[in-house]
Amino acid sequence: MAYTDIIFGIGGLLVGVLAGLFVIKQKKFNEKEVLAKAEKLLVGAKEKNKEIVIQARADVEEKKKQFAQEEEEFVGQLNKMEQALGLKIASYQKREDKNLGLKKALEDEKRSLNAVQEQVVAVGNKIDEKLIQIVGIPPERMKDQLLDQYENAFKQDAELRLQHELEWVQECSLREGKNVLEKAICRYADSASSDTPQKTIIVPRDEIKGRIVGRGGSNIAFFENLFTVDVIFNDEPNIIIISCFNLVQREIACAAMKRLMNEKIINEDTISRVKLLAVQDTEKTLFKEGEAALKIVGLKNMPPDFIKLVGRLKFRTSYGQNILHHSFEVAYNARSLAGEIGADERITFTAAFFHDIGKAIDQEVTGSHDALTKEILEKYNFEPAIVHAAWAHHNAVPPETAEARLVQAADALSASRPGARAESLEKYLAKIKDLEETANSFEGVKKVYAINAGREVRIIVEPEKVDDAGVKKLAGDVAAKVEEKGGYPGKIKVTTIRTTKVTDYAR
């Protein structure tokens, strides 16, 4: 282009002028040599200028081609978009035309329907006038009479159907519940034996007993008072029996007794010193047992105090049932039940295992074990769902989640299975008989069944003597009398059943 040539020409002239000035300043050089060099530089600058101009023109031509190609592509895309827009506008117009046609048809149908309705009303009015002339009763009164007649018939039929549906639902739920419980029971097996408050220690030599007893029995008397245990020596040779209902205290006493066997001189100071060492040994045992249990549960990095609390459960029993074994049994059964019904297995398993953690300290601290369970779990920052499910296992608060109800069911399952608790057959039969006699003492009772190891009483009443309202009152009266008599651990459910049969004949 022309402006490019001008620029490069000016640039060449400037180079020549600068070269001339340079020559003038450098008078040492020969004038001809200077002019020759200047001429040479000027020629080189012009050639370079031509090359730059040629390259610039080539670049401009390339840009023109590129711009022309992009313009062509843009025009093509624009044409396609215009075509698509035209198709959409045509489709929209067709849809509008179709909607207008449907709207018009709908209006025609409405007009036809209104005309038919007017005809129906007119015919109905004529029929009403004819009925009034024939029967002599206004239609409103006839309508009320028919409604009253059919309402009574429908009400009786609805009650019978509702009773049938309720019986069917109860039967199905009972069957499904039994199936779920059977699966949970079959998936867990544990020993049916129970712990006793006594522990036996083997003495290597019988003369060691004499040193432990002391002169006049002074040593053993001090030992029993210091450890609050009972020590039995003379039942069998080489055997010492230590008995205490506080199994942790019994464990400390056993550890101390084993240490005393190695002492040459035994007196009150020795026994006191041995007790301190036995307490340390027992603390290590509690920590070891708690750590092993928490590893099975899947909890890590718990505080040492909490680990010892869990370990204490191994040395705590309820009706002869070891609480740590009971906790594992409840946890596994609860998790099985949760898997069957789709509840949260982790929350259920954890809450079930810790539901009796309050029993670790209930012999030293006042308060019910379920309330202590709540305090312990909250202290160690367990999540609210686990705290609630563990706390509600004896209905201290109403269970609000499926996990809480599953913990209740698994706890009852573990406690009531045969052999789980060391309760004599005579006491069990006497309790069952007393519950049934208490319920039978009320009027209108036909049959009584004490079930679920005495945790529930089912009463079948005579429907001729007890109506539906009386069934509810009877359940409350029986529950009040059982509560008044007392002597039953936990809660006892009282269920009253009244069956109504209606017979009719088709003639």
mmCIF file of N, CA and C in Angstrom, residues 224-333:
data_model
loop_
_atom_site.group_PDB
_atom_site.id
_atom_site.type_symbol
_atom_site.label_atom_id
_atom_site.label_comp_id
_atom_site.label_asym_id
_atom_site.label_seq_id
_atom_site.Cartn_x
_atom_site.Cartn_y
_atom_site.Cartn_z
ATOM 1 N N GLU A 224 -12.025 -58.752 105.264
ATOM 2 C CA GLU A 224 -13.438 -58.667 104.889
ATOM 3 C C GLU A 224 -13.986 -57.264 105.086
ATOM 4 N N ASN A 225 -13.606 -56.603 106.166
ATOM 5 C CA ASN A 225 -14.081 -55.236 106.405
ATOM 6 C C ASN A 225 -13.479 -54.252 105.403
ATOM 7 N N LEU A 226 -12.205 -54.458 105.046
ATOM 8 C CA LEU A 226 -11.533 -53.535 104.138
ATOM 9 C C LEU A 226 -12.089 -53.643 102.716
ATOM 10 N N PHE A 227 -12.392 -54.864 102.299
ATOM 11 C CA PHE A 227 -12.856 -55.078 100.918
ATOM 12 C C PHE A 227 -14.372 -55.244 100.824
ATOM 13 N N THR A 228 -15.059 -55.272 101.971
ATOM 14 C CA THR A 228 -16.528 -55.477 102.019
ATOM 15 C C THR A 228 -16.929 -56.716 101.217
ATOM 16 N N VAL A 229 -16.279 -57.844 101.543
ATOM 17 C CA VAL A 229 -16.587 -59.121 100.906
ATOM 18 C C VAL A 229 -16.719 -60.178 101.991
ATOM 19 N N ASP A 230 -17.234 -61.331 101.566
ATOM 20 C CA ASP A 230 -17.283 -62.492 102.447
ATOM 21 C C ASP A 230 -16.272 -63.517 101.942
ATOM 22 N N VAL A 231 -15.463 -64.074 102.888
ATOM 23 C CA VAL A 231 -14.432 -65.049 102.528
ATOM 24 C C VAL A 231 -14.770 -66.367 103.217
ATOM 25 N N ILE A 232 -14.827 -67.456 102.420
ATOM 26 C CA ILE A 232 -15.167 -68.790 102.933
ATOM 27 C C ILE A 232 -13.939 -69.681 102.740
ATOM 28 N N PHE A 233 -13.490 -70.324 103.854
ATOM 29 C CA PHE A 233 -12.261 -71.100 103.816
ATOM 30 C C PHE A 233 -12.475 -72.602 103.857
ATOM 31 N N ASN A 234 -13.448 -73.076 104.600
ATOM 32 C CA ASN A 234 -13.453 -74.464 105.024
ATOM 33 C C ASN A 234 -14.387 -75.363 104.222
ATOM 34 N N ASP A 235 -14.889 -74.891 103.080
ATOM 35 C CA ASP A 235 -15.767 -75.777 102.295
ATOM 36 C C ASP A 235 -14.988 -76.920 101.659
ATOM 37 N N GLU A 236 -13.845 -76.623 101.049
ATOM 38 C CA GLU A 236 -13.035 -77.634 100.380
ATOM 39 C C GLU A 236 -11.559 -77.341 100.662
ATOM 40 N N PRO A 237 -10.713 -78.366 100.653
ATOM 41 C CA PRO A 237 -9.276 -78.122 100.859
ATOM 42 C C PRO A 237 -8.666 -77.386 99.661
ATOM 43 N N ASN A 238 -7.669 -76.551 99.971
ATOM 44 C CA ASN A 238 -6.948 -75.782 98.946
ATOM 45 C C ASN A 238 -7.862 -74.859 98.142
ATOM 46 N N ILE A 239 -8.979 -74.447 98.718
ATOM 47 C CA ILE A 239 -9.939 -73.589 98.019
ATOM 48 C C ILE A 239 -10.324 -72.418 98.930
ATOM 49 N N ILE A 240 -10.337 -71.220 98.376
ATOM 50 C CA ILE A 240 -10.869 -70.044 99.058
ATOM 51 C C ILE A 240 -11.970 -69.466 98.178
ATOM 52 N N ILE A 241 -13.121 -69.199 98.762
ATOM 53 C CA ILE A 241 -14.260 -68.638 98.022
ATOM 54 C C ILE A 241 -14.482 -67.206 98.495
ATOM 55 N N ILE A 242 -14.505 -66.276 97.553
ATOM 56 C CA ILE A 242 -14.763 -64.864 97.848
ATOM 57 C C ILE A 242 -16.103 -64.496 97.225
ATOM 58 N N SER A 243 -16.989 -63.938 98.036
ATOM 59 C CA SER A 243 -18.342 -63.637 97.581
ATOM 60 C C SER A 243 -18.655 -62.161 97.808
ATOM 61 N N CYS A 244 -19.234 -61.517 96.764
ATOM 62 C CA CYS A 244 -19.654 -60.111 96.874
ATOM 63 C C CYS A 244 -20.567 -59.797 95.690
ATOM 64 N N PHE A 245 -21.654 -59.071 95.927
ATOM 65 C CA PHE A 245 -22.568 -58.733 94.844
ATOM 66 C C PHE A 245 -21.982 -57.643 93.947
ATOM 67 N N ASN A 246 -21.040 -56.864 94.461
ATOM 68 C CA ASN A 246 -20.331 -55.902 93.620
ATOM 69 C C ASN A 246 -19.141 -56.633 93.017
ATOM 70 N N LEU A 247 -19.244 -57.007 91.731
ATOM 71 C CA LEU A 247 -18.228 -57.875 91.133
ATOM 72 C C LEU A 247 -16.903 -57.160 90.920
ATOM 73 N N VAL A 248 -16.915 -55.847 90.784
ATOM 74 C CA VAL A 248 -15.657 -55.122 90.693
ATOM 75 C C VAL A 248 -14.916 -55.202 92.019
ATOM 76 N N GLN A 249 -15.660 -55.005 93.118
ATOM 77 C CA GLN A 249 -15.061 -55.132 94.439
ATOM 78 C C GLN A 249 -14.572 -56.561 94.669
ATOM 79 N N ARG A 250 -15.334 -57.533 94.180
ATOM 80 C CA ARG A 250 -14.912 -58.924 94.308
ATOM 81 C C ARG A 250 -13.624 -59.175 93.528
ATOM 82 N N GLU A 251 -13.498 -58.566 92.340
ATOM 83 C CA GLU A 251 -12.299 -58.734 91.523
ATOM 84 C C GLU A 251 -11.078 -58.144 92.228
ATOM 85 N N ILE A 252 -11.261 -56.983 92.869
ATOM 86 C CA ILE A 252 -10.155 -56.369 93.621
ATOM 87 C C ILE A 252 -9.741 -57.276 94.776
ATOM 88 N N ALA A 253 -10.743 -57.821 95.480
ATOM 89 C CA ALA A 253 -10.443 -58.700 96.612
ATOM 90 C C ALA A 253 -9.713 -59.957 96.156
ATOM 91 N N CYS A 254 -10.102 -60.521 95.003
ATOM 92 C CA CYS A 254 -9.430 -61.722 94.494
ATOM 93 C C CYS A 254 -7.981 -61.415 94.111
ATOM 94 N N ALA A 255 -7.772 -60.261 93.480
ATOM 95 C CA ALA A 255 -6.401 -59.887 93.114
ATOM 96 C C ALA A 255 -5.540 -59.692 94.357
ATOM 97 N N ALA A 256 -6.135 -59.089 95.392
ATOM 98 C CA ALA A 256 -5.393 -58.893 96.639
ATOM 99 C C ALA A 256 -5.096 -60.230 97.312
ATOM 100 N N MET A 257 -6.075 -61.150 97.298
ATOM 101 C CA MET A 257 -5.871 -62.455 97.926
ATOM 102 C C MET A 257 -4.747 -63.226 97.231
ATOM 103 N N LYS A 258 -4.686 -63.145 95.916
ATOM 104 C CA LYS A 258 -3.614 -63.840 95.181
ATOM 105 C C LYS A 258 -2.252 -63.252 95.535
ATOM 106 N N ARG A 259 -2.197 -61.942 95.738
ATOM 107 C CA ARG A 259 -0.929 -61.326 96.133
ATOM 108 C C ARG A 259 -0.550 -61.719 97.565
ATOM 109 N N LEU A 260 -1.557 -61.841 98.458
ATOM 110 C CA LEU A 260 -1.266 -62.209 99.855
ATOM 111 C C LEU A 260 -0.637 -63.592 99.953
ATOM 112 N N MET A 261 -0.985 -64.469 98.993
ATOM 113 C CA MET A 261 -0.425 -65.826 99.049
ATOM 114 C C MET A 261 1.094 -65.815 98.905
ATOM 115 N N ASN A 262 1.628 -64.764 98.286
ATOM 116 C CA ASN A 262 3.077 -64.687 98.088
ATOM 117 C C ASN A 262 3.790 -63.913 99.200
ATOM 118 N N GLU A 263 3.026 -63.405 100.167
ATOM 119 C CA GLU A 263 3.623 -62.644 101.269
ATOM 120 C C GLU A 263 4.016 -63.603 102.397
ATOM 121 N N LYS A 264 5.213 -63.414 102.950
ATOM 122 C CA LYS A 264 5.660 -64.260 104.064
ATOM 123 C C LYS A 264 5.070 -63.792 105.384
ATOM 124 N N ILE A 265 4.962 -62.484 105.540
ATOM 125 C CA ILE A 265 4.386 -61.932 106.772
ATOM 126 C C ILE A 265 3.099 -61.203 106.388
ATOM 127 N N ILE A 266 2.001 -61.612 107.007
ATOM 128 C CA ILE A 266 0.696 -61.020 106.678
ATOM 129 C C ILE A 266 0.142 -60.341 107.917
ATOM 130 N N ASN A 267 -0.109 -59.049 107.807
ATOM 131 C CA ASN A 267 -0.761 -58.296 108.880
ATOM 132 C C ASN A 267 -1.616 -57.213 108.218
ATOM 133 N N GLU A 268 -2.142 -56.317 109.059
ATOM 134 C CA GLU A 268 -3.042 -55.295 108.518
ATOM 135 C C GLU A 268 -2.325 -54.361 107.556
ATOM 136 N N ASP A 269 -1.068 -54.017 107.863
ATOM 137 C CA ASP A 269 -0.315 -53.156 106.952
ATOM 138 C C ASP A 269 -0.091 -53.839 105.598
ATOM 139 N N THR A 270 0.225 -55.135 105.663
ATOM 140 C CA THR A 270 0.426 -55.874 104.412
ATOM 141 C C THR A 270 -0.851 -55.896 103.581
ATOM 142 N N ILE A 271 -1.981 -56.145 104.263
ATOM 143 C CA ILE A 271 -3.267 -56.208 103.534
ATOM 144 C C ILE A 271 -3.600 -54.858 102.909
ATOM 145 N N SER A 272 -3.341 -53.769 103.641
ATOM 146 C CA SER A 272 -3.621 -52.423 103.103
ATOM 147 C C SER A 272 -2.739 -52.137 101.886
ATOM 148 N N ARG A 273 -1.451 -52.523 101.995
ATOM 149 C CA ARG A 273 -0.547 -52.296 100.875
ATOM 150 C C ARG A 273 -0.950 -53.127 99.665
ATOM 151 N N VAL A 274 -1.343 -54.362 99.908
ATOM 152 C CA VAL A 274 -1.750 -55.246 98.814
ATOM 153 C C VAL A 274 -3.019 -54.716 98.142
ATOM 154 N N LYS A 275 -3.887 -54.084 98.918
ATOM 155 C CA LYS A 275 -5.118 -53.556 98.312
ATOM 156 C C LYS A 275 -4.812 -52.494 97.263
ATOM 157 N N LEU A 276 -3.853 -51.615 97.569
ATOM 158 C CA LEU A 276 -3.491 -50.576 96.589
ATOM 159 C C LEU A 276 -2.992 -51.201 95.292
ATOM 160 N N LEU A 277 -2.165 -52.234 95.408
ATOM 161 C CA LEU A 277 -1.674 -52.911 94.208
ATOM 162 C C LEU A 277 -2.797 -53.632 93.478
ATOM 163 N N ALA A 278 -3.743 -54.215 94.230
ATOM 164 C CA ALA A 278 -4.865 -54.924 93.613
ATOM 165 C C ALA A 278 -5.776 -53.960 92.867
ATOM 166 N N VAL A 279 -5.968 -52.754 93.424
ATOM 167 C CA VAL A 279 -6.775 -51.740 92.736
ATOM 168 C C VAL A 279 -6.132 -51.365 91.407
ATOM 169 N N GLN A 280 -4.803 -51.223 91.414
ATOM 170 C CA GLN A 280 -4.100 -50.899 90.166
ATOM 171 C C GLN A 280 -4.242 -52.038 89.146
ATOM 172 N N ASP A 281 -4.109 -53.283 89.639
ATOM 173 C CA ASP A 281 -4.275 -54.429 88.736
ATOM 174 C C ASP A 281 -5.671 -54.463 88.133
ATOM 175 N N THR A 282 -6.674 -54.197 88.960
ATOM 176 C CA THR A 282 -8.066 -54.229 88.477
ATOM 177 C C THR A 282 -8.331 -53.100 87.489
ATOM 178 N N GLU A 283 -7.754 -51.922 87.747
ATOM 179 C CA GLU A 283 -7.918 -50.812 86.800
ATOM 180 C C GLU A 283 -7.363 -51.202 85.426
ATOM 181 N N LYS A 284 -6.199 -51.873 85.414
ATOM 182 C CA LYS A 284 -5.639 -52.326 84.145
ATOM 183 C C LYS A 284 -6.546 -53.352 83.477
ATOM 184 N N THR A 285 -7.134 -54.242 84.288
ATOM 185 C CA THR A 285 -8.044 -55.248 83.740
ATOM 186 C C THR A 285 -9.283 -54.588 83.138
ATOM 187 N N LEU A 286 -9.839 -53.592 83.862
ATOM 188 C CA LEU A 286 -11.019 -52.883 83.349
ATOM 189 C C LEU A 286 -10.693 -52.196 82.026
ATOM 190 N N PHE A 287 -9.538 -51.563 81.969
ATOM 191 C CA PHE A 287 -9.140 -50.855 80.731
ATOM 192 C C PHE A 287 -8.967 -51.864 79.589
ATOM 193 N N LYS A 288 -8.342 -52.998 79.876
ATOM 194 C CA LYS A 288 -8.116 -54.004 78.845
ATOM 195 C C LYS A 288 -9.439 -54.563 78.327
ATOM 196 N N GLU A 289 -10.360 -54.890 79.253
ATOM 197 C CA GLU A 289 -11.658 -55.437 78.841
ATOM 198 C C GLU A 289 -12.468 -54.397 78.066
ATOM 199 N N GLY A 290 -12.445 -53.146 78.527
ATOM 200 C CA GLY A 290 -13.184 -52.092 77.831
ATOM 201 C C GLY A 290 -12.629 -51.831 76.444
ATOM 202 N N GLU A 291 -11.318 -51.838 76.330
ATOM 203 C CA GLU A 291 -10.684 -51.586 75.033
ATOM 204 C C GLU A 291 -11.038 -52.695 74.045
ATOM 205 N N ALA A 292 -11.038 -53.948 74.525
ATOM 206 C CA ALA A 292 -11.389 -55.070 73.647
ATOM 207 C C ALA A 292 -12.843 -54.972 73.187
ATOM 208 N N ALA A 293 -13.738 -54.576 74.110
ATOM 209 C CA ALA A 293 -15.157 -54.451 73.753
ATOM 210 C C ALA A 293 -15.380 -53.326 72.750
ATOM 211 N N LEU A 294 -14.739 -52.182 72.973
ATOM 212 C CA LEU A 294 -14.913 -51.044 72.061
ATOM 213 C C LEU A 294 -14.320 -51.341 70.684
ATOM 214 N N LYS A 295 -13.301 -52.168 70.632
ATOM 215 C CA LYS A 295 -12.734 -52.552 69.335
ATOM 216 C C LYS A 295 -13.754 -53.340 68.529
ATOM 217 N N ILE A 296 -14.524 -54.205 69.208
ATOM 218 C CA ILE A 296 -15.573 -54.971 68.529
ATOM 219 C C ILE A 296 -16.684 -54.035 68.064
ATOM 220 N N VAL A 297 -17.022 -53.056 68.916
ATOM 221 C CA VAL A 297 -18.083 -52.105 68.569
ATOM 222 C C VAL A 297 -17.647 -51.198 67.423
ATOM 223 N N GLY A 298 -16.345 -50.961 67.291
ATOM 224 C CA GLY A 298 -15.849 -50.120 66.211
ATOM 225 C C GLY A 298 -15.577 -48.695 66.615
ATOM 226 N N LEU A 299 -15.378 -48.432 67.922
ATOM 227 C CA LEU A 299 -15.085 -47.086 68.408
ATOM 228 C C LEU A 299 -13.610 -47.000 68.789
ATOM 229 N N LYS A 300 -12.959 -45.930 68.329
ATOM 230 C CA LYS A 300 -11.535 -45.738 68.615
ATOM 231 C C LYS A 300 -11.318 -44.380 69.270
ATOM 232 N N ASN A 301 -10.159 -44.262 69.905
ATOM 233 C CA ASN A 301 -9.722 -42.993 70.502
ATOM 234 C C ASN A 301 -10.715 -42.467 71.537
ATOM 235 N N MET A 302 -11.301 -43.356 72.312
ATOM 236 C CA MET A 302 -12.208 -42.943 73.386
ATOM 237 C C MET A 302 -11.388 -42.603 74.638
ATOM 238 N N PRO A 303 -11.908 -41.713 75.518
ATOM 239 C CA PRO A 303 -11.186 -41.356 76.741
ATOM 240 C C PRO A 303 -10.981 -42.574 77.645
ATOM 241 N N PRO A 304 -9.871 -42.619 78.381
ATOM 242 C CA PRO A 304 -9.596 -43.767 79.266
ATOM 243 C C PRO A 304 -10.704 -44.015 80.291
ATOM 244 N N ASP A 305 -11.294 -42.929 80.841
ATOM 245 C CA ASP A 305 -12.353 -43.119 81.827
ATOM 246 C C ASP A 305 -13.546 -43.856 81.224
ATOM 247 N N PHE A 306 -13.883 -43.519 79.993
ATOM 248 C CA PHE A 306 -15.006 -44.193 79.342
ATOM 249 C C PHE A 306 -14.664 -45.650 79.045
ATOM 250 N N ILE A 307 -13.426 -45.899 78.647
ATOM 251 C CA ILE A 307 -13.011 -47.280 78.377
ATOM 252 C C ILE A 307 -13.142 -48.129 79.639
ATOM 253 N N LYS A 308 -12.765 -47.569 80.798
ATOM 254 C CA LYS A 308 -12.892 -48.314 82.062
ATOM 255 C C LYS A 308 -14.359 -48.551 82.413
ATOM 256 N N LEU A 309 -15.224 -47.579 82.115
ATOM 257 C CA LEU A 309 -16.661 -47.779 82.372
ATOM 258 C C LEU A 309 -17.180 -48.975 81.582
ATOM 259 N N VAL A 310 -16.787 -49.075 80.318
ATOM 260 C CA VAL A 310 -17.213 -50.215 79.504
ATOM 261 C C VAL A 310 -16.648 -51.508 80.084
ATOM 262 N N GLY A 311 -15.389 -51.476 80.535
ATOM 263 C CA GLY A 311 -14.797 -52.666 81.131
ATOM 264 C C GLY A 311 -15.502 -53.109 82.397
ATOM 265 N N ARG A 312 -16.076 -52.165 83.160
ATOM 266 C CA ARG A 312 -16.795 -52.510 84.393
ATOM 267 C C ARG A 312 -18.031 -53.355 84.109
ATOM 268 N N LEU A 313 -18.584 -53.248 82.883
ATOM 269 C CA LEU A 313 -19.777 -54.027 82.558
ATOM 270 C C LEU A 313 -19.516 -55.534 82.632
ATOM 271 N N LYS A 314 -18.255 -55.941 82.436
ATOM 272 C CA LYS A 314 -17.949 -57.367 82.545
ATOM 273 C C LYS A 314 -18.085 -57.845 83.991
ATOM 274 N N PHE A 315 -17.993 -56.926 84.939
ATOM 275 C CA PHE A 315 -18.071 -57.292 86.363
ATOM 276 C C PHE A 315 -19.366 -56.761 86.973
ATOM 277 N N ARG A 316 -20.429 -56.786 86.174
ATOM 278 C CA ARG A 316 -21.753 -56.350 86.645
ATOM 279 C C ARG A 316 -22.777 -57.332 86.102
ATOM 280 N N THR A 317 -23.690 -57.773 86.950
ATOM 281 C CA THR A 317 -24.728 -58.717 86.533
ATOM 282 C C THR A 317 -26.094 -58.167 86.891
ATOM 283 N N SER A 318 -27.103 -58.677 86.224
ATOM 284 C CA SER A 318 -28.494 -58.374 86.536
ATOM 285 C C SER A 318 -29.273 -59.673 86.454
ATOM 286 N N TYR A 319 -29.816 -60.094 87.583
ATOM 287 C CA TYR A 319 -30.475 -61.406 87.679
ATOM 288 C C TYR A 319 -29.537 -62.519 87.225
ATOM 289 N N GLY A 320 -28.237 -62.351 87.515
ATOM 290 C CA GLY A 320 -27.260 -63.354 87.143
ATOM 291 C C GLY A 320 -26.762 -63.236 85.722
ATOM 292 N N GLN A 321 -27.347 -62.346 84.910
ATOM 293 C CA GLN A 321 -26.941 -62.182 83.513
ATOM 294 C C GLN A 321 -25.803 -61.175 83.432
ATOM 295 N N ASN A 322 -24.680 -61.586 82.838
ATOM 296 C CA ASN A 322 -23.534 -60.697 82.707
ATOM 297 C C ASN A 322 -23.898 -59.531 81.785
ATOM 298 N N ILE A 323 -23.692 -58.300 82.235
ATOM 299 C CA ILE A 323 -24.156 -57.129 81.493
ATOM 300 C C ILE A 323 -23.368 -56.935 80.200
ATOM 301 N N LEU A 324 -22.059 -57.223 80.195
ATOM 302 C CA LEU A 324 -21.295 -57.060 78.962
ATOM 303 C C LEU A 324 -21.769 -58.050 77.898
ATOM 304 N N HIS A 325 -21.975 -59.319 78.302
ATOM 305 C CA HIS A 325 -22.501 -60.303 77.352
ATOM 306 C C HIS A 325 -23.910 -59.900 76.899
ATOM 307 N N HIS A 326 -24.706 -59.424 77.846
ATOM 308 C CA HIS A 326 -26.066 -58.975 77.524
ATOM 309 C C HIS A 326 -26.021 -57.806 76.537
ATOM 310 N N SER A 327 -25.076 -56.886 76.724
ATOM 311 C CA SER A 327 -24.976 -55.723 75.832
ATOM 312 C C SER A 327 -24.618 -56.152 74.415
ATOM 313 N N PHE A 328 -23.690 -57.084 74.287
ATOM 314 C CA PHE A 328 -23.344 -57.576 72.949
ATOM 315 C C PHE A 328 -24.532 -58.306 72.316
ATOM 316 N N GLU A 329 -25.229 -59.095 73.126
ATOM 317 C CA GLU A 329 -26.379 -59.832 72.594
ATOM 318 C C GLU A 329 -27.460 -58.874 72.105
ATOM 319 N N VAL A 330 -27.759 -57.859 72.907
ATOM 320 C CA VAL A 330 -28.758 -56.868 72.505
ATOM 321 C C VAL A 330 -28.303 -56.126 71.255
ATOM 322 N N ALA A 331 -27.022 -55.766 71.174
ATOM 323 C CA ALA A 331 -26.506 -55.018 70.024
ATOM 324 C C ALA A 331 -26.619 -55.832 68.739
ATOM 325 N N TYR A 332 -26.214 -57.103 68.788
ATOM 326 C CA TYR A 332 -26.262 -57.923 67.570
ATOM 327 C C TYR A 332 -27.706 -58.207 67.158
ATOM 328 N N ASN A 333 -28.570 -58.491 68.139
ATOM 329 C CA ASN A 333 -29.972 -58.730 67.801
ATOM 330 C C ASN A 333 -30.626 -57.472 67.237
#
